[in-house]
CSV table of C-alpha atoms in Angstrom, one decimal:
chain,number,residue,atom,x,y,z
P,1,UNK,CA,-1.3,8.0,-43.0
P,2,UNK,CA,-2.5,6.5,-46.2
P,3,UNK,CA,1.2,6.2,-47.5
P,4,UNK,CA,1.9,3.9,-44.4
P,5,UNK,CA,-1.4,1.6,-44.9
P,6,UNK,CA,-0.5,-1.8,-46.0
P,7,UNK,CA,-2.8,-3.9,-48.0
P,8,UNK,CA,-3.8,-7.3,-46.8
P,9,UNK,CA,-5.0,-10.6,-48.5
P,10,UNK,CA,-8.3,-11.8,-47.4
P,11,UNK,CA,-9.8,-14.5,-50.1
P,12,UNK,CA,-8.7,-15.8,-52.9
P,13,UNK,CA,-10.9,-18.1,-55.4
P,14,UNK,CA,-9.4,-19.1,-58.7
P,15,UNK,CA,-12.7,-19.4,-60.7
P,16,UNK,CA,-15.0,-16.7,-61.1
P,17,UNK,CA,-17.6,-16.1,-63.5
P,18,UNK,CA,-18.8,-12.7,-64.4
P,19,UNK,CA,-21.8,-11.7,-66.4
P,20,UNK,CA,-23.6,-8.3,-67.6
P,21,UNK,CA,-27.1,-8.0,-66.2
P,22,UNK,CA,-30.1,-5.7,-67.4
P,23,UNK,CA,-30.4,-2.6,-65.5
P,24,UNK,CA,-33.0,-3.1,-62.2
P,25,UNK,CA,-36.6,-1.8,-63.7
P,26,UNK,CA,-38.3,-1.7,-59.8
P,27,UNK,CA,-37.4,-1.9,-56.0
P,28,UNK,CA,-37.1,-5.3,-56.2
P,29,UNK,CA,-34.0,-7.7,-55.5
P,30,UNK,CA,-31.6,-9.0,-58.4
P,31,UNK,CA,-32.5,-12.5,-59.7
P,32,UNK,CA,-30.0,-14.6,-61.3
P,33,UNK,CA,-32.5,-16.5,-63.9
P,34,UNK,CA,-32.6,-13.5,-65.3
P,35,UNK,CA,-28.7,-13.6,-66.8
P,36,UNK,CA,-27.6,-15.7,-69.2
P,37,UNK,CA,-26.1,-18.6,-66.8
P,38,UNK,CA,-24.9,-20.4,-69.4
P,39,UNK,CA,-22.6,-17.7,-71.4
P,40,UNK,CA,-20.5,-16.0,-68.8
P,41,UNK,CA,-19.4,-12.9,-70.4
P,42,UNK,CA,-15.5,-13.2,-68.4
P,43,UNK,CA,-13.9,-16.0,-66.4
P,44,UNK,CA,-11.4,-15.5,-64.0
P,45,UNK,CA,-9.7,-15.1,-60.8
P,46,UNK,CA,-11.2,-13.4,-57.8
P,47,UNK,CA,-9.5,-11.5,-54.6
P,48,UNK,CA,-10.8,-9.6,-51.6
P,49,UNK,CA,-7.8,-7.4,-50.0
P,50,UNK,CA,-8.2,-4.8,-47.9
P,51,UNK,CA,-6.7,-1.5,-47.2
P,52,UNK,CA,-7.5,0.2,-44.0
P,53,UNK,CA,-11.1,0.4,-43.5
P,54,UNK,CA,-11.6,-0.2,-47.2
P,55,UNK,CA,-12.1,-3.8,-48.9
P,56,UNK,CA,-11.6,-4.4,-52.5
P,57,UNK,CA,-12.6,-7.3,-55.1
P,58,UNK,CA,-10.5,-7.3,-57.9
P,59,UNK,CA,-11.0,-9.0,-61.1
P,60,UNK,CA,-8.0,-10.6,-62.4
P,61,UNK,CA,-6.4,-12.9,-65.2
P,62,UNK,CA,-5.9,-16.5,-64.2
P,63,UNK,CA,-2.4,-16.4,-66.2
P,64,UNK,CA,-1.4,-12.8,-66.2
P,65,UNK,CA,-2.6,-11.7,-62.7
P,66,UNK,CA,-3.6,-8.4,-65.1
P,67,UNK,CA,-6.5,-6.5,-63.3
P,68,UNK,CA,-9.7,-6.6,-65.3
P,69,UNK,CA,-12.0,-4.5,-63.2
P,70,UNK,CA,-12.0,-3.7,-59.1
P,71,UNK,CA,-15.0,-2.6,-56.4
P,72,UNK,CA,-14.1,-0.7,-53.6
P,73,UNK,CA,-16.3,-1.2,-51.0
P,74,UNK,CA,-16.7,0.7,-47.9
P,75,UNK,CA,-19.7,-0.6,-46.2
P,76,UNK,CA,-21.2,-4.4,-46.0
P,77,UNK,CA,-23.8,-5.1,-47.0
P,78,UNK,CA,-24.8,-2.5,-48.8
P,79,UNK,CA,-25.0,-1.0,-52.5
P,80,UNK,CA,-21.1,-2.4,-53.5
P,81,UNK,CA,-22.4,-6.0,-52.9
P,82,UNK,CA,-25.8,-7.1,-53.3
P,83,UNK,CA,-27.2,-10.6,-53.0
P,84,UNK,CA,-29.4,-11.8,-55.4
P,85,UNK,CA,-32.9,-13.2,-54.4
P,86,UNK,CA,-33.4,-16.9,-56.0
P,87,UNK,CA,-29.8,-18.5,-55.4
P,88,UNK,CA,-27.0,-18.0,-53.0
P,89,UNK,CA,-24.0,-18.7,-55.6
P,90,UNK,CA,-24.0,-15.2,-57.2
P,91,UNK,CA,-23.7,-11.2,-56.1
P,92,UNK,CA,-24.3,-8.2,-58.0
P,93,UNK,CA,-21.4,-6.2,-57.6
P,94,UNK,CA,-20.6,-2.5,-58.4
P,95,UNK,CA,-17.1,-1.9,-60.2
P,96,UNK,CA,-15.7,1.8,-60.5
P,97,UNK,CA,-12.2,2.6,-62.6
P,98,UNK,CA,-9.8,5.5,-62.2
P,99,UNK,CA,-11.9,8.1,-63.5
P,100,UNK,CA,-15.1,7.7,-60.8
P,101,UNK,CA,-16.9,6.0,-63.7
P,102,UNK,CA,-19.2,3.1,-62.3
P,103,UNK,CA,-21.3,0.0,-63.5
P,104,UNK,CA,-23.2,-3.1,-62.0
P,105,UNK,CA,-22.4,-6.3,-63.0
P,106,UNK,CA,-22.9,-9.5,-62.2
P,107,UNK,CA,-20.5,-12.4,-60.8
P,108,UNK,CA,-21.2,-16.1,-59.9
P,109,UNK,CA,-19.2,-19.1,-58.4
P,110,UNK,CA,-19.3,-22.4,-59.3
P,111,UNK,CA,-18.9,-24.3,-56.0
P,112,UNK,CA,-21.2,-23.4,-53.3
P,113,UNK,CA,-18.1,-23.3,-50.5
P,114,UNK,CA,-16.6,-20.2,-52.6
P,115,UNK,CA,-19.4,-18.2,-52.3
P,116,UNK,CA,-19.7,-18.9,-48.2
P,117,UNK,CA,-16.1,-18.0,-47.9
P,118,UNK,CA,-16.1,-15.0,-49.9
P,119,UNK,CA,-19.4,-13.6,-48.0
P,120,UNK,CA,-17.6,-14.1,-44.6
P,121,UNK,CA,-14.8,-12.7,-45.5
P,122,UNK,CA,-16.5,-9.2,-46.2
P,123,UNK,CA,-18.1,-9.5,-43.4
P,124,UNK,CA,-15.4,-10.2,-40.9
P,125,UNK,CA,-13.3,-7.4,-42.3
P,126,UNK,CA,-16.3,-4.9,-41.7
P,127,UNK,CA,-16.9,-6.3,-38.3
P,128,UNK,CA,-13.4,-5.5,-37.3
P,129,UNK,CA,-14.0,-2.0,-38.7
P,130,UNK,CA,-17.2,-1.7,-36.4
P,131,UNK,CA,-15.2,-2.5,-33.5
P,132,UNK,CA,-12.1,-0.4,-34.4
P,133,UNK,CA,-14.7,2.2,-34.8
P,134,UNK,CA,-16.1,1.9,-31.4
P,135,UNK,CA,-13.0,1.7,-29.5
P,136,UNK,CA,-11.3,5.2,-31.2
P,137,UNK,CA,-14.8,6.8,-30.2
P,138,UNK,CA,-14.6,5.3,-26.6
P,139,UNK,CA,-11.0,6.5,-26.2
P,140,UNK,CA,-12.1,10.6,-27.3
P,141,UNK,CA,-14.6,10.1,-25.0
P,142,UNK,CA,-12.3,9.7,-22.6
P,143,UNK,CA,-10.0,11.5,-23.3
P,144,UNK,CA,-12.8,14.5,-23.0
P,145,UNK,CA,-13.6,13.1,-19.3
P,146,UNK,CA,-11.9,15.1,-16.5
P,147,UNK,CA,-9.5,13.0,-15.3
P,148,UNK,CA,-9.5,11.9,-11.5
P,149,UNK,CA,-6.6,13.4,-9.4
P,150,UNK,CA,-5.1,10.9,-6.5
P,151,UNK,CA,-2.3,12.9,-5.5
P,152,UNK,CA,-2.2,14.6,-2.4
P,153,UNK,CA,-3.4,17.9,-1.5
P,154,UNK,CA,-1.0,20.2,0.0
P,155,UNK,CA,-1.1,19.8,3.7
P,156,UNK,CA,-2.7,16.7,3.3
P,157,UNK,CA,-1.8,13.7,5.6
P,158,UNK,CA,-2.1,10.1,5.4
P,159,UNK,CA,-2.6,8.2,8.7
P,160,UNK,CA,-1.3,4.3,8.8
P,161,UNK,CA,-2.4,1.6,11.5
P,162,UNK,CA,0.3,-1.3,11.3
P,163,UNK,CA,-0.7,-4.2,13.7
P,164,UNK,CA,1.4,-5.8,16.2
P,165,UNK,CA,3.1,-2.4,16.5
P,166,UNK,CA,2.8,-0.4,19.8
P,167,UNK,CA,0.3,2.2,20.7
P,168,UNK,CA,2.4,4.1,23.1
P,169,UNK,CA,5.3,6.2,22.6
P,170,UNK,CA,8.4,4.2,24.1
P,171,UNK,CA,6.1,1.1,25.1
P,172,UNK,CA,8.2,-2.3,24.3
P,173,UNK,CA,6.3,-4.7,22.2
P,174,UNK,CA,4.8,-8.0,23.4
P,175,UNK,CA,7.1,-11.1,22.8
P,176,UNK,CA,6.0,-13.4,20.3
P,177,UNK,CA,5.0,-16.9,21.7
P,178,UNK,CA,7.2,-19.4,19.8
P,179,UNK,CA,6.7,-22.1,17.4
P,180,UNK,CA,5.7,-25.8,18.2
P,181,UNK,CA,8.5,-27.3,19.9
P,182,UNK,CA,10.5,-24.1,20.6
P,183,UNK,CA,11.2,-22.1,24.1
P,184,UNK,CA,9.3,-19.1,24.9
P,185,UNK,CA,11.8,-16.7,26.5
P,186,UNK,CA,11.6,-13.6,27.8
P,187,UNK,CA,13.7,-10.4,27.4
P,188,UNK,CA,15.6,-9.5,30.7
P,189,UNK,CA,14.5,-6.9,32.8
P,190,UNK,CA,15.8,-3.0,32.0
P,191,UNK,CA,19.4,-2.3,33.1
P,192,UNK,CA,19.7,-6.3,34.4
P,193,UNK,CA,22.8,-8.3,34.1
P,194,UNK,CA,23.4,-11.5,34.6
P,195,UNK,CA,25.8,-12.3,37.4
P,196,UNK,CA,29.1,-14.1,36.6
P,197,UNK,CA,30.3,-17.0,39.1
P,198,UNK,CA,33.5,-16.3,40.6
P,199,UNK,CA,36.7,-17.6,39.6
P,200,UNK,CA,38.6,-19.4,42.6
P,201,UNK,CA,42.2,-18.1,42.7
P,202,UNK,CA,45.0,-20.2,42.8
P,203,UNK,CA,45.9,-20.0,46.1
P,204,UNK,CA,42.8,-20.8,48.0
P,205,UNK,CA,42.5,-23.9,45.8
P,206,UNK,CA,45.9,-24.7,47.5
P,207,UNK,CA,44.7,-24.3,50.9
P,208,UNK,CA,41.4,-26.8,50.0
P,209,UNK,CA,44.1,-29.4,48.5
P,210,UNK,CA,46.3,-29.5,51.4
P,211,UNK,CA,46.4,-30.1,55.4
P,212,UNK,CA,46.8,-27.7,57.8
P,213,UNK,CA,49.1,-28.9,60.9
P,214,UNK,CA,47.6,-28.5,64.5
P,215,UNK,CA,49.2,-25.3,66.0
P,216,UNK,CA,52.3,-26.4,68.9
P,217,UNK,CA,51.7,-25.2,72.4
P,218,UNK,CA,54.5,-23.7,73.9
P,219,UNK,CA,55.1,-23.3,77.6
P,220,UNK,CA,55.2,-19.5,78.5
P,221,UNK,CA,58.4,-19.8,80.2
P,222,UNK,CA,60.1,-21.0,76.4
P,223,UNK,CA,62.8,-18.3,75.1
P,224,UNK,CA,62.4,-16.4,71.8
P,225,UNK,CA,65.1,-18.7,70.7
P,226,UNK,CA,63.7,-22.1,71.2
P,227,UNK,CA,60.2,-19.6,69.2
P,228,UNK,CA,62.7,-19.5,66.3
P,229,UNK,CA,63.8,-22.8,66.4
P,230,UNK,CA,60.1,-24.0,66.0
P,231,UNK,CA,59.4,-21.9,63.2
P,232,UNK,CA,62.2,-23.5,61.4
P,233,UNK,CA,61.7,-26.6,61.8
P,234,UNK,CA,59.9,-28.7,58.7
P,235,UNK,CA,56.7,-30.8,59.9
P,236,UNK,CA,56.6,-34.1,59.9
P,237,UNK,CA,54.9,-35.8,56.7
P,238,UNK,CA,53.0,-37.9,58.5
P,239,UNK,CA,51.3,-34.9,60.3
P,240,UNK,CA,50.9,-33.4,56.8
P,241,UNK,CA,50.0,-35.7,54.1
P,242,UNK,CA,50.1,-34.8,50.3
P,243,UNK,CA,46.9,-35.2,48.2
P,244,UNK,CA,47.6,-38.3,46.8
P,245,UNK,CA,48.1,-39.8,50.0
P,246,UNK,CA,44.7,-38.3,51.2
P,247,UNK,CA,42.8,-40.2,48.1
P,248,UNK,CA,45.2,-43.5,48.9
P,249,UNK,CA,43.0,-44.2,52.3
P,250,UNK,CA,39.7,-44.0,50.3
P,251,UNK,CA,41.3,-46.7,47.7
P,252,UNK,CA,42.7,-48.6,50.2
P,253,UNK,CA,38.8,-48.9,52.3
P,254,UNK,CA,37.4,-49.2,49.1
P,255,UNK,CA,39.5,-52.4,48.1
P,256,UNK,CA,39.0,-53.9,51.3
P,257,UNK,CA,35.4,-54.8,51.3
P,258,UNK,CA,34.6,-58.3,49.8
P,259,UNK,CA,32.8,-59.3,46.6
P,260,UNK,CA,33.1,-56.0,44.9
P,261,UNK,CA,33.3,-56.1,40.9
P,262,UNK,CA,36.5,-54.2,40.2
P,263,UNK,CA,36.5,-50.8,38.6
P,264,UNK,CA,38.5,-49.7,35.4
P,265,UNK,CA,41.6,-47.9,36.3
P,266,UNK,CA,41.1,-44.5,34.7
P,267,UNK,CA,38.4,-43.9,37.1
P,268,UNK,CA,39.4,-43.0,40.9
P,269,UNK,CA,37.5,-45.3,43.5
P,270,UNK,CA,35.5,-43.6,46.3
């Protein structure tokens, strides 16, 4: 896991002054007026990267990038980085090389700014730490909880109440009343149908169009021949006049009253 850590950049200040400082005689804080302000001991570059939960300020050339000393930190603030007590501007820092061996020394920044932005980046790298902390120790916590079953037990039912649905078992639902505007209609009755109107056949709309002749009396004492000779013999078309002729009397009453505005042709005249 170590292998696949990447390390990330979080300040960078080109001017750094470092200096070696007397070893702490009592409890109290660091004071910088006690270094020789004046005759930095080394001058160089600074960086703070970080690699997983661990920062780092190395010390480095300004032309050859070549490392000059590094301080791992793993906790801020705390004994890696110290403040000192009469000047915000410089830190007592403690450096460590390959072979665990350790010292104290001092390091100081010329412009106020640097110093800000190098303290707040130490501390916002540790805060993320804190809270990357706190969430692995939430998620084994919960991971330890016993977890909550929804599923169904065997047997177990579920029950449903849909409205607008009916209660009854074969019970029709109510119509809907319709929209603004539209027609409420209801279903037809069970097994209803809707009757048809009859088609008039052919033949009886012959009968309607046309005259029937007056029946002929015969005498009683009249042969079956002179019966024959009746049958056969065509009526008379003034006794049976065609359809046309039977609208031609309502044209002709029609066009015989005074003052009337005529009609257009297409339309027959009553």
């Amino acid at each position: 896991a170590a292998e696949l850590e990447y390390e990330s950049v979080l300040c960078v200040k080109p001017d750094v002054n470092v200096y070696r400082i007397p070893p702490r005689t009592s409890n109290r804080g660091y004071r910088a007026s006690d270094w020789k302000l004046d005759h930095p001991d080394w001058t160089g570059r600074l960086r703070v990267t970080s690699k997983g939960k661990t920062a780092y300020i190395k010390l480095e050339d300004k032309v050859s990038g070549e490392l000059f000393a590094q301080a791992p930190i793993d906790q801020y603030p705390g004994i890696a980085v110290e403040t000192v007590t009469d000047s915000s501007r410089y830190f007592v820092i403690r450096i460590q090389n390959g072979t665990g061996r350790s010292a104290f020394i001092g390091i100081g920044f010329v412009d106020r700014g640097d110093a800000f932005d190098f303290n707040v980046s130490l501390q916002d790298h540790f805060k993320w730490v804190k809270q990357e902390t706190e969430i692995s120790k939430e998620s084994q916590e919960a991971d330890t909880r016993p977890k909550l079953d929804l599923g169904f037990k065997e047997g177990q039912t579920i029950k449903l109440n849909i409205g607008n649905m009916a209660t009854k078992k074969g019970g029709a639902a109510k119509p809907r009343a319709s929209g603004s505007g539209g027609l409420s209609l209801l279903p037809p009755p069970p097994g209803g149908k809707i009757a048809v109107p009859p088609v008039p056949s052919p033949s009886s709309s012959a009968i309607v169009n046309h005259v029937t002749p007056p029946p002929v009396q015969k005498s009683s004492n009249a042969s079956s021949a002179d019966i024959l000779l009746d049958l056969g013999t065509p009526v008379p078309a003034s006794k049976a006049p065609a359809t046309a002729d039977l609208w031609g009397d309502f044209s002709t009453a029609s066009s015989a009253v005074p003052n009337q505005a005529p009609q257009q042709s297409n339309w027959v005249q009553f």
